[in-house]
CSV table of C-alpha atoms in Angstrom, one decimal:
chain,number,residue,atom,x,y,z
B,1,ASP,CA,-122.6,46.3,-70.4
B,2,ILE,CA,-122.3,47.5,-67.3
B,3,ALA,CA,-120.1,44.4,-66.3
B,4,SER,CA,-117.6,45.0,-68.8
B,5,ILE,CA,-117.2,48.5,-67.7
B,6,LEU,CA,-117.1,47.7,-64.0
B,7,ALA,CA,-113.9,44.9,-65.0
B,8,GLU,CA,-112.3,48.0,-66.6
B,9,VAL,CA,-112.3,50.3,-63.9
B,10,VAL,CA,-111.4,47.3,-61.7
B,11,LEU,CA,-108.5,46.9,-63.6
B,12,ILE,CA,-107.5,50.7,-64.3
B,13,GLY,CA,-107.5,51.1,-60.7
B,14,ARG,CA,-105.1,47.8,-60.1
B,15,GLN,CA,-102.5,49.5,-62.8
B,16,VAL,CA,-103.0,52.7,-60.7
B,17,ALA,CA,-102.1,51.3,-57.8
B,18,ALA,CA,-99.2,49.2,-59.5
B,19,PHE,CA,-98.1,52.0,-61.0
B,20,SER,CA,-97.8,54.2,-57.9
B,21,ARG,CA,-96.2,51.4,-55.9
B,22,PHE,CA,-93.3,50.9,-59.0
B,23,LEU,CA,-92.5,54.5,-58.6
B,24,GLU,CA,-92.2,54.5,-54.8
B,25,SER,CA,-90.4,51.3,-54.7
B,26,ARG,CA,-88.0,52.8,-57.1
B,27,ALA,CA,-87.7,56.3,-55.5
B,28,GLN,CA,-87.3,55.3,-51.8
B,29,PRO,CA,-84.1,53.4,-51.9
B,30,GLU,CA,-82.1,56.3,-53.8
B,31,ALA,CA,-84.1,59.0,-51.7
B,32,LEU,CA,-83.0,57.3,-48.3
B,33,LEU,CA,-78.9,57.6,-49.8
B,34,LEU,CA,-79.7,61.3,-50.9
B,35,LEU,CA,-80.7,62.2,-47.5
B,36,GLY,CA,-78.0,61.2,-45.9
B,37,ASP,CA,-76.3,64.1,-47.2
B,38,PRO,CA,-77.7,67.6,-46.3
B,39,GLU,CA,-75.9,69.5,-49.3
B,40,THR,CA,-76.9,67.0,-51.6
B,41,GLN,CA,-80.9,67.0,-50.1
B,42,ALA,CA,-80.6,70.7,-50.5
B,43,ARG,CA,-80.0,70.2,-54.5
B,44,VAL,CA,-81.5,67.6,-55.4
B,45,PHE,CA,-85.0,67.9,-53.3
B,46,LEU,CA,-87.2,70.4,-54.3
B,47,SER,CA,-89.3,72.2,-51.1
B,48,THR,CA,-93.2,72.3,-51.4
B,49,GLU,CA,-92.2,76.4,-52.0
B,50,SER,CA,-90.1,75.7,-54.7
B,51,LEU,CA,-92.8,73.5,-56.1
B,52,ASN,CA,-95.3,75.7,-56.1
B,53,LYS,CA,-93.1,78.4,-57.9
B,54,LEU,CA,-92.6,75.8,-60.5
B,55,VAL,CA,-96.1,74.7,-60.5
B,56,PRO,CA,-98.7,77.7,-60.0
B,57,LEU,CA,-101.8,76.3,-58.1
B,58,SER,CA,-104.8,76.3,-60.2
B,59,SER,CA,-108.1,74.9,-60.3
B,60,ALA,CA,-107.1,72.4,-62.4
B,61,LEU,CA,-104.3,71.0,-59.5
B,62,PRO,CA,-105.1,69.9,-55.7
B,63,ASN,CA,-103.9,72.6,-53.2
B,64,THR,CA,-102.4,69.7,-51.2
B,65,MET,CA,-99.7,69.2,-53.7
B,66,HIS,CA,-95.9,69.0,-51.9
B,67,VAL,CA,-92.9,66.8,-52.1
B,68,ASP,CA,-92.9,63.8,-49.8
B,69,ALA,CA,-89.9,63.8,-48.0
B,70,GLN,CA,-89.5,59.9,-47.7
B,71,THR,CA,-89.5,59.3,-51.6
B,72,GLY,CA,-88.4,62.8,-53.1
B,73,LEU,CA,-91.8,62.4,-55.6
B,74,VAL,CA,-94.6,64.6,-55.8
B,75,ALA,CA,-97.8,63.9,-54.0
B,76,HIS,CA,-101.1,64.8,-54.3
B,77,THR,CA,-101.0,65.8,-57.9
B,78,GLN,CA,-104.0,65.7,-60.7
B,79,LEU,CA,-103.7,61.6,-60.7
B,80,THR,CA,-104.8,61.5,-57.4
B,81,SER,CA,-107.9,63.4,-57.9
B,82,ARG,CA,-108.1,61.2,-60.8
B,83,VAL,CA,-107.7,58.1,-58.7
B,84,GLU,CA,-110.6,59.8,-56.1
B,85,TRP,CA,-112.9,59.9,-59.1
B,86,LEU,CA,-112.3,56.6,-60.4
B,87,THR,CA,-113.0,55.1,-57.1
B,88,ASN,CA,-116.3,56.7,-56.5
B,89,VAL,CA,-117.2,55.7,-60.2
B,90,TYR,CA,-116.6,52.0,-59.1
B,91,VAL,CA,-118.0,51.9,-55.8
B,92,GLU,CA,-121.4,53.4,-57.6
B,93,LEU,CA,-121.1,51.0,-60.2
B,94,GLU,CA,-120.3,47.9,-58.2
B,95,THR,CA,-123.0,48.5,-55.6
B,96,PHE,CA,-125.9,49.3,-58.0
B,97,CYS,CA,-124.3,45.6,-59.7
B,98,VAL,CA,-124.6,43.9,-56.2
B,99,GLN,CA,-127.8,45.3,-55.1
B,100,ARG,CA,-129.6,44.2,-59.0
B,101,SER,CA,-127.7,40.8,-59.3
B,102,MET,CA,-128.9,39.6,-55.2
B,103,ALA,CA,-132.3,41.2,-56.0
B,104,LYS,CA,-132.5,39.0,-59.3
B,105,ALA,CA,-130.9,35.9,-57.6
B,106,MET,CA,-133.6,35.8,-55.0
B,107,ALA,CA,-136.4,36.4,-57.5
B,108,LEU,CA,-135.1,33.5,-59.7
B,109,ASP,CA,-134.9,31.0,-56.4
B,110,ASP,CA,-135.7,27.5,-57.6
B,111,THR,CA,-137.2,26.2,-54.1
B,112,ASN,CA,-140.6,25.4,-56.0
B,113,GLU,CA,-138.9,23.6,-58.9
B,114,LEU,CA,-136.6,21.1,-56.4
B,115,SER,CA,-137.0,17.6,-57.0
B,116,GLY,CA,-138.1,14.8,-54.2
B,117,TRP,CA,-140.4,16.9,-52.4
B,118,ASP,CA,-143.6,15.8,-53.5
B,119,SER,CA,-144.6,14.1,-49.8
B,120,ALA,CA,-145.7,15.6,-46.7
B,121,VAL,CA,-143.1,13.9,-43.6
B,122,ILE,CA,-145.6,12.0,-41.4
B,123,SER,CA,-144.5,10.2,-37.6
B,124,ASP,CA,-146.2,6.9,-38.5
B,125,VAL,CA,-145.7,6.3,-41.9
B,126,GLU,CA,-142.1,4.5,-43.6
B,127,ALA,CA,-142.0,7.3,-46.2
B,128,ARG,CA,-139.1,8.0,-48.3
B,129,ALA,CA,-138.5,10.5,-51.1
B,130,GLN,CA,-139.0,9.0,-54.8
B,131,GLY,CA,-135.3,9.5,-55.9
B,132,PRO,CA,-132.7,11.9,-55.0
B,133,MET,CA,-133.9,15.1,-53.0
B,134,VAL,CA,-132.0,18.5,-53.9
B,135,GLN,CA,-131.9,19.9,-49.8
B,136,THR,CA,-130.7,23.5,-51.1
B,137,SER,CA,-132.0,26.4,-53.6
B,138,SER,CA,-130.3,28.4,-56.4
B,139,CYS,CA,-130.1,31.7,-54.4
B,140,VAL,CA,-127.7,30.4,-51.8
B,141,GLY,CA,-124.6,29.8,-54.0
B,142,ASP,CA,-125.8,32.7,-56.5
B,143,VAL,CA,-125.6,35.5,-53.6
B,144,PHE,CA,-122.2,34.3,-52.6
B,145,PHE,CA,-120.7,34.6,-56.3
B,146,VAL,CA,-122.0,37.8,-56.5
B,147,ALA,CA,-120.7,39.1,-52.8
B,148,LYS,CA,-117.5,37.3,-53.4
B,149,THR,CA,-116.9,38.9,-56.7
B,150,ALA,CA,-117.8,42.1,-55.4
B,151,LEU,CA,-115.1,42.2,-52.6
B,152,GLU,CA,-112.4,40.2,-54.9
B,153,HIS,CA,-113.0,43.4,-56.7
B,154,ALA,CA,-112.6,46.0,-54.3
B,155,VAL,CA,-109.5,44.6,-52.9
B,156,ALA,CA,-108.4,44.8,-56.4
B,157,VAL,CA,-109.0,48.3,-56.7
B,158,GLN,CA,-106.5,49.0,-53.4
B,159,GLN,CA,-108.4,51.7,-51.8
B,160,PRO,CA,-109.4,51.3,-48.0
B,161,ARG,CA,-112.5,53.6,-49.0
B,162,ALA,CA,-113.6,51.0,-51.7
B,163,VAL,CA,-113.2,48.0,-49.8
B,164,GLU,CA,-115.2,50.0,-46.6
B,165,ALA,CA,-118.1,50.7,-49.0
B,166,ILE,CA,-118.8,47.3,-50.9
B,167,ALA,CA,-118.4,45.6,-47.5
B,168,GLN,CA,-121.1,47.9,-46.3
B,169,CYS,CA,-123.4,46.9,-49.3
B,170,VAL,CA,-123.0,43.5,-49.0
B,171,LEU,CA,-124.1,43.4,-45.2
B,172,GLU,CA,-127.1,45.4,-46.3
B,173,ALA,CA,-127.7,43.2,-49.2
B,174,PHE,CA,-127.5,40.4,-47.1
B,175,GLY,CA,-130.2,41.5,-44.5
B,176,GLU,CA,-132.4,41.2,-47.2
B,177,PHE,CA,-131.5,37.6,-48.0
B,178,VAL,CA,-132.2,37.2,-44.4
B,179,ARG,CA,-135.3,38.6,-44.6
B,180,VAL,CA,-136.4,36.5,-47.9
B,181,MET,CA,-135.6,33.6,-46.1
B,182,GLY,CA,-136.9,33.7,-42.7
B,183,GLN,CA,-140.4,35.0,-44.8
B,184,GLN,CA,-140.3,31.5,-46.6
B,185,ALA,CA,-140.8,29.8,-43.3
B,186,VAL,CA,-144.0,32.0,-42.8
B,187,GLU,CA,-145.8,32.3,-45.6
B,188,LYS,CA,-149.0,30.2,-46.1
B,189,TRP,CA,-149.2,27.4,-48.7
B,190,ALA,CA,-151.8,25.4,-49.9
B,191,ASP,CA,-150.8,21.9,-48.6
B,192,VAL,CA,-148.6,20.6,-45.9
B,193,ALA,CA,-146.0,19.0,-48.5
B,194,SER,CA,-145.3,23.0,-49.5
B,195,VAL,CA,-145.2,24.2,-46.2
B,196,GLN,CA,-142.6,21.7,-45.0
B,197,GLN,CA,-140.8,22.3,-48.2
B,198,ARG,CA,-140.3,25.8,-47.8
B,199,ILE,CA,-139.3,25.6,-43.7
B,200,LEU,CA,-136.8,22.6,-44.3
B,201,VAL,CA,-135.3,24.3,-47.8
B,202,ALA,CA,-134.6,27.6,-46.1
B,203,LEU,CA,-133.1,26.0,-42.7
B,204,ASN,CA,-130.9,24.3,-45.1
B,205,ASN,CA,-130.3,27.4,-47.0
B,206,LEU,CA,-129.4,29.3,-43.9
B,207,ASP,CA,-127.1,26.7,-42.8
B,208,LEU,CA,-125.1,26.2,-45.6
B,209,ALA,CA,-125.0,30.3,-45.8
B,210,ASN,CA,-123.3,30.5,-42.5
B,211,VAL,CA,-120.5,27.9,-43.8
B,212,TYR,CA,-120.3,30.2,-47.3
B,213,LEU,CA,-120.0,33.2,-45.2
B,214,GLN,CA,-117.0,32.0,-43.4
B,215,LYS,CA,-115.3,30.4,-46.2
B,216,MET,CA,-115.6,33.8,-48.0
B,217,VAL,CA,-114.2,35.9,-45.0
B,218,ASP,CA,-111.3,33.7,-44.8
B,219,GLU,CA,-110.2,33.8,-48.6
B,220,VAL,CA,-111.2,37.4,-49.3
B,221,ARG,CA,-108.8,38.0,-46.2
B,222,ILE,CA,-105.8,36.0,-47.3
B,223,ARG,CA,-106.2,37.8,-50.9
B,224,LEU,CA,-106.1,41.5,-49.1
B,225,ASN,CA,-103.1,40.6,-47.4
B,226,THR,CA,-101.6,39.2,-50.2
B,227,GLU,CA,-102.2,41.8,-52.8
B,228,TRP,CA,-101.9,44.7,-50.0
B,229,ALA,CA,-98.6,43.4,-48.8
B,230,ARG,CA,-96.8,47.0,-49.9
B,231,LEU,CA,-99.6,49.1,-49.1
B,232,PRO,CA,-99.1,51.3,-45.6
B,233,GLU,CA,-100.3,49.4,-42.6
B,234,THR,CA,-103.2,51.8,-41.6
B,235,ASP,CA,-104.5,51.0,-45.2
B,236,LYS,CA,-104.1,47.2,-44.7
B,237,THR,CA,-105.8,47.5,-41.0
B,238,LYS,CA,-108.6,49.5,-42.8
B,239,GLY,CA,-109.4,47.0,-45.1
B,240,GLN,CA,-109.0,43.9,-43.1
B,241,ASN,CA,-111.3,45.7,-40.4
B,242,ALA,CA,-114.1,46.2,-43.3
B,243,ILE,CA,-113.9,42.6,-44.4
B,244,ASP,CA,-114.0,41.1,-40.8
B,245,SER,CA,-117.3,43.3,-40.5
B,246,LEU,CA,-119.0,40.7,-42.5
B,247,SER,CA,-118.9,38.1,-40.0
B,248,ALA,CA,-122.0,40.0,-38.3
B,249,ILE,CA,-124.1,38.5,-40.6
B,250,SER,CA,-123.2,35.1,-39.2
B,251,SER,CA,-125.5,36.4,-36.1
B,252,LYS,CA,-128.5,37.3,-38.2
B,253,LEU,CA,-128.3,34.0,-40.0
B,254,LEU,CA,-128.6,32.1,-36.7
B,255,GLN,CA,-131.6,33.9,-35.5
B,256,ALA,CA,-133.3,33.3,-38.9
B,257,GLN,CA,-132.2,30.0,-38.4
B,258,GLN,CA,-133.9,30.0,-35.3
B,259,HIS,CA,-136.6,31.6,-36.1
B,260,SER,CA,-137.2,28.5,-38.7
B,261,ILE,CA,-136.4,26.1,-36.4
B,262,ASP,CA,-139.2,27.4,-33.9
B,263,GLN,CA,-142.0,27.5,-37.3
B,264,LEU,CA,-140.8,23.7,-38.1
B,265,SER,CA,-141.3,23.2,-34.1
B,266,THR,CA,-145.0,24.3,-34.2
B,267,SER,CA,-146.3,23.0,-38.1
B,268,LEU,CA,-144.0,19.7,-37.8
B,269,LEU,CA,-142.4,18.6,-34.7
B,270,LYS,CA,-144.6,19.2,-31.8
B,271,PRO,CA,-147.4,16.9,-33.3
B,272,CYS,CA,-145.0,14.1,-34.5
B,273,MET,CA,-143.5,14.1,-31.2
B,274,ARG,CA,-146.9,14.0,-29.0
B,275,SER,CA,-148.0,11.4,-31.4
B,276,ILE,CA,-145.1,9.4,-30.9
B,277,LEU,CA,-145.1,9.7,-27.3
B,278,GLN,CA,-148.4,9.0,-27.1
B,279,HIS,CA,-148.4,5.9,-29.4
B,280,SER,CA,-145.5,4.6,-27.1
B,281,TYR,CA,-147.1,5.2,-24.1
B,282,ARG,CA,-150.2,3.1,-24.7
B,283,ASP,CA,-151.1,0.9,-22.3
B,284,ILE,CA,-147.7,1.5,-20.6
B,285,LYS,CA,-148.0,1.7,-16.5
B,286,TYR,CA,-145.5,3.0,-14.2
B,287,VAL,CA,-146.7,0.7,-11.2
B,288,LEU,CA,-145.5,-2.6,-11.0
B,289,SER,CA,-145.3,-5.8,-9.2
B,290,ASP,CA,-142.0,-8.0,-9.5
B,291,GLU,CA,-143.6,-10.3,-12.1
B,292,GLU,CA,-144.8,-7.2,-14.2
B,293,PHE,CA,-141.2,-5.5,-13.8
B,294,ASN,CA,-139.4,-9.3,-15.4
B,295,ASP,CA,-142.3,-8.9,-18.0
B,296,VAL,CA,-141.3,-5.6,-19.2
B,297,GLN,CA,-137.5,-6.2,-18.8
B,298,SER,CA,-137.6,-8.7,-21.4
B,299,ASP,CA,-140.3,-7.3,-23.9
B,300,ASN,CA,-140.4,-3.2,-23.1
B,301,LEU,CA,-143.0,-2.4,-25.4
B,302,PHE,CA,-142.4,1.3,-24.9
B,303,GLN,CA,-138.9,1.3,-26.2
B,304,GLN,CA,-140.3,-0.7,-29.4
B,305,ARG,CA,-142.7,1.3,-30.4
B,306,PHE,CA,-140.5,4.6,-29.4
B,307,ASN,CA,-137.4,3.1,-31.6
B,308,LEU,CA,-139.9,1.9,-34.1
B,309,ARG,CA,-141.6,5.8,-34.9
B,310,ILE,CA,-138.9,7.8,-34.4
B,311,ARG,CA,-136.8,6.0,-37.1
B,312,LYS,CA,-139.6,6.4,-39.3
B,313,LEU,CA,-139.4,9.9,-38.7
B,314,GLY,CA,-135.6,10.1,-39.1
B,315,HIS,CA,-136.2,8.4,-42.3
B,316,GLN,CA,-138.1,10.8,-43.8
B,317,LEU,CA,-136.4,14.0,-42.3
B,318,ARG,CA,-132.7,13.0,-42.9
B,319,PRO,CA,-132.6,12.6,-46.5
B,320,ARG,CA,-134.4,16.2,-47.0
B,321,LEU,CA,-132.0,18.2,-44.5
B,322,LEU,CA,-128.1,19.0,-44.6
B,323,PRO,CA,-126.4,16.5,-41.6
B,324,SER,CA,-125.8,19.8,-39.5
B,325,THR,CA,-129.4,21.2,-40.1
B,326,TYR,CA,-130.8,17.5,-39.3
B,327,THR,CA,-128.5,17.7,-35.7
B,328,LEU,CA,-130.4,21.5,-35.1
B,329,VAL,CA,-133.6,19.4,-36.1
B,330,VAL,CA,-133.0,16.6,-33.7
B,331,ASP,CA,-132.1,18.8,-30.8
B,332,ALA,CA,-135.9,20.7,-31.7
B,333,MET,CA,-137.4,17.2,-31.5
B,334,CYS,CA,-136.0,16.5,-28.1
B,335,ALA,CA,-136.9,20.1,-26.6
B,336,CYS,CA,-140.6,19.0,-27.9
B,337,LEU,CA,-140.7,15.4,-26.4
B,338,VAL,CA,-139.4,16.4,-23.0
B,339,TYR,CA,-141.7,19.3,-22.8
B,340,ASP,CA,-144.6,16.7,-23.6
B,341,TRP,CA,-143.0,13.7,-21.4
B,342,GLU,CA,-142.7,16.0,-18.2
B,343,ARG,CA,-146.3,16.9,-18.3
B,344,ALA,CA,-147.0,13.3,-18.8
B,345,ILE,CA,-145.2,12.2,-15.8
B,346,ARG,CA,-146.4,14.4,-13.1
B,347,GLN,CA,-149.6,12.9,-13.7
B,348,SER,CA,-148.4,9.6,-13.6
B,349,LYS,CA,-148.3,7.3,-10.6
B,350,PHE,CA,-145.5,4.8,-9.4
B,351,ASN,CA,-143.7,2.6,-7.2
B,352,MET,CA,-140.1,2.1,-7.1
B,353,LEU,CA,-140.1,-0.7,-9.4
B,354,GLY,CA,-142.1,1.4,-11.8
B,355,GLY,CA,-139.5,4.1,-11.7
B,356,MET,CA,-137.0,2.1,-11.8
B,357,MET,CA,-138.3,1.4,-15.3
B,358,PHE,CA,-138.8,4.8,-16.4
B,359,GLU,CA,-135.4,5.6,-15.3
B,360,LYS,CA,-134.7,3.0,-18.2
B,361,ASP,CA,-137.2,4.4,-20.7
B,362,VAL,CA,-135.5,7.5,-20.1
B,363,ARG,CA,-132.0,6.6,-20.5
B,364,PHE,CA,-133.2,4.3,-23.8
B,365,VAL,CA,-135.0,7.5,-25.2
B,366,GLN,CA,-132.1,9.6,-24.8
B,367,LEU,CA,-129.5,6.7,-26.6
B,368,CYS,CA,-132.0,7.2,-29.4
B,369,LEU,CA,-131.9,10.9,-30.0
B,370,GLU,CA,-128.2,11.1,-29.7
B,371,GLN,CA,-128.0,8.5,-32.3
B,372,GLU,CA,-129.8,10.5,-34.5
B,373,ALA,CA,-128.3,13.7,-33.7
B,374,GLY,CA,-125.0,12.5,-33.8
B,375,GLY,CA,-124.2,13.9,-30.6
B,376,VAL,CA,-124.7,14.3,-26.6
B,377,LEU,CA,-128.0,15.7,-25.4
B,378,ARG,CA,-127.6,15.1,-21.3
B,379,ALA,CA,-128.6,18.6,-21.1
B,380,LYS,CA,-132.0,18.3,-22.3
B,381,PHE,CA,-132.7,15.4,-20.5
B,382,ALA,CA,-131.4,16.6,-17.1
B,383,LYS,CA,-134.7,17.1,-15.7
B,384,LEU,CA,-136.2,14.3,-16.6
B,385,VAL,CA,-133.3,12.1,-15.2
B,386,GLN,CA,-133.7,14.1,-12.2
B,387,MET,CA,-137.9,13.1,-12.1
B,388,ALA,CA,-136.2,9.5,-13.0
B,389,ARG,CA,-134.2,9.6,-9.9
B,390,VAL,CA,-137.3,10.8,-7.6
B,391,VAL,CA,-139.6,8.0,-8.3
B,392,ALA,CA,-136.7,5.4,-8.7
B,393,GLU,CA,-134.7,5.7,-5.4
B,394,PRO,CA,-135.9,4.9,-1.9
B,395,ALA,CA,-137.4,8.1,-0.7
B,396,GLU,CA,-134.7,9.3,1.9
B,397,THR,CA,-132.6,9.2,-0.9
B,398,SER,CA,-134.2,10.3,-3.8
B,399,VAL,CA,-135.0,13.7,-3.2
B,400,ALA,CA,-131.0,14.5,-2.0
B,401,GLY,CA,-129.9,17.6,-4.5
B,402,VAL,CA,-132.7,17.9,-7.0
B,403,ASP,CA,-135.2,20.8,-7.6
B,404,LYS,CA,-137.7,21.8,-5.7
B,405,ASP,CA,-140.3,21.4,-8.4
B,406,VAL,CA,-139.1,18.0,-9.3
B,407,ARG,CA,-139.1,16.9,-5.6
B,408,ALA,CA,-142.8,17.3,-5.4
B,409,LEU,CA,-143.1,14.2,-8.1
B,410,LEU,CA,-142.4,12.5,-4.8
B,411,ALA,CA,-145.8,12.8,-4.2
B,412,ASN,CA,-146.9,10.4,-7.1
B,413,ARG,CA,-145.2,7.2,-5.4
B,414,VAL,CA,-147.8,4.9,-4.1
B,415,ASP,CA,-145.1,3.5,-2.2
B,416,VAL,CA,-144.6,6.4,-0.3
B,417,GLN,CA,-146.5,7.8,2.6
B,418,PRO,CA,-147.1,11.5,2.9
B,419,ASN,CA,-145.7,13.4,5.3
């Protein structure tokens, strides 16, 4: 069993490192006292030349063997070559186990068996999942368990070369993990519910993976600093740099997450937000008389329809997504809505009263989506707010400080004479 052999190799490596530190800790204080007396130093400490006369060099012993002037111990003995061989064996075994275990974890991923994903998300239907929904699949926890176990083994061996090699192996393995997660978002499936499930679960997995990654890097770094406290600073620096290099995985996860968001926008969010906007705008106009303005003030059909539809959509998406993932999806929903809304407004006619009502509608929609996202979306609505200002204020003040393309909306004002 490779796992059992690997555990034994790690244990041997840890014991050898502990034994070496024990010898150095006992020898160094005594050596410092003896080195203070030149006569004692010459009588007690062997020189490298004397060592070579006592222990003739052969193929069985490394030709770099010498006496350490700080401890008086013989350095680079046959034990050193054995430790190097043991480290190489460990790296080969651990690399094989990481690659095999991660491939197995991804092959046995249970996305297709998750409960609560039978129905598709539809913008105009108040539909909730039947029973609790499982939002992430098994492979995320499995691959991070494999990675963290391997890194803890490498730290236990207490050889910088081992940590660097295993960190690089983990980086490459996570590259395959990101590829598999991204592939889930583009695979073709027979029904809409399956397509949505693969994309949304992949989004959740990638979001959770980023959380697990930071936690793993922090915990392994703490473990390394604790177990390597007595190792040379150069060794600790190499180990810390190798662990910190794992943070590069985060950018790959974010790229894959953005790709999945784009896929979700194309397949679900854009059609849903377009449908919501079209439904909300039915029979709505922005050229209003005083009486019509007062009626809309008391009974705003656009805001009522939009609020109802966006809540329905939120009630379906929220149980399917992790809280942080849901915030990202609402941000994408907002981008889809704003794009279509800006196009629609450029084709609409206004007077100043209608512009004032449009400005209220923009503020209302922004508030609805901010409540869904749990954050501020002011930047997303910046251009719509400028557009509302152009159509809601007197012509001589509305164009001050706005973009040129937004200023062109002034031509849609029926109460403003063209220059």
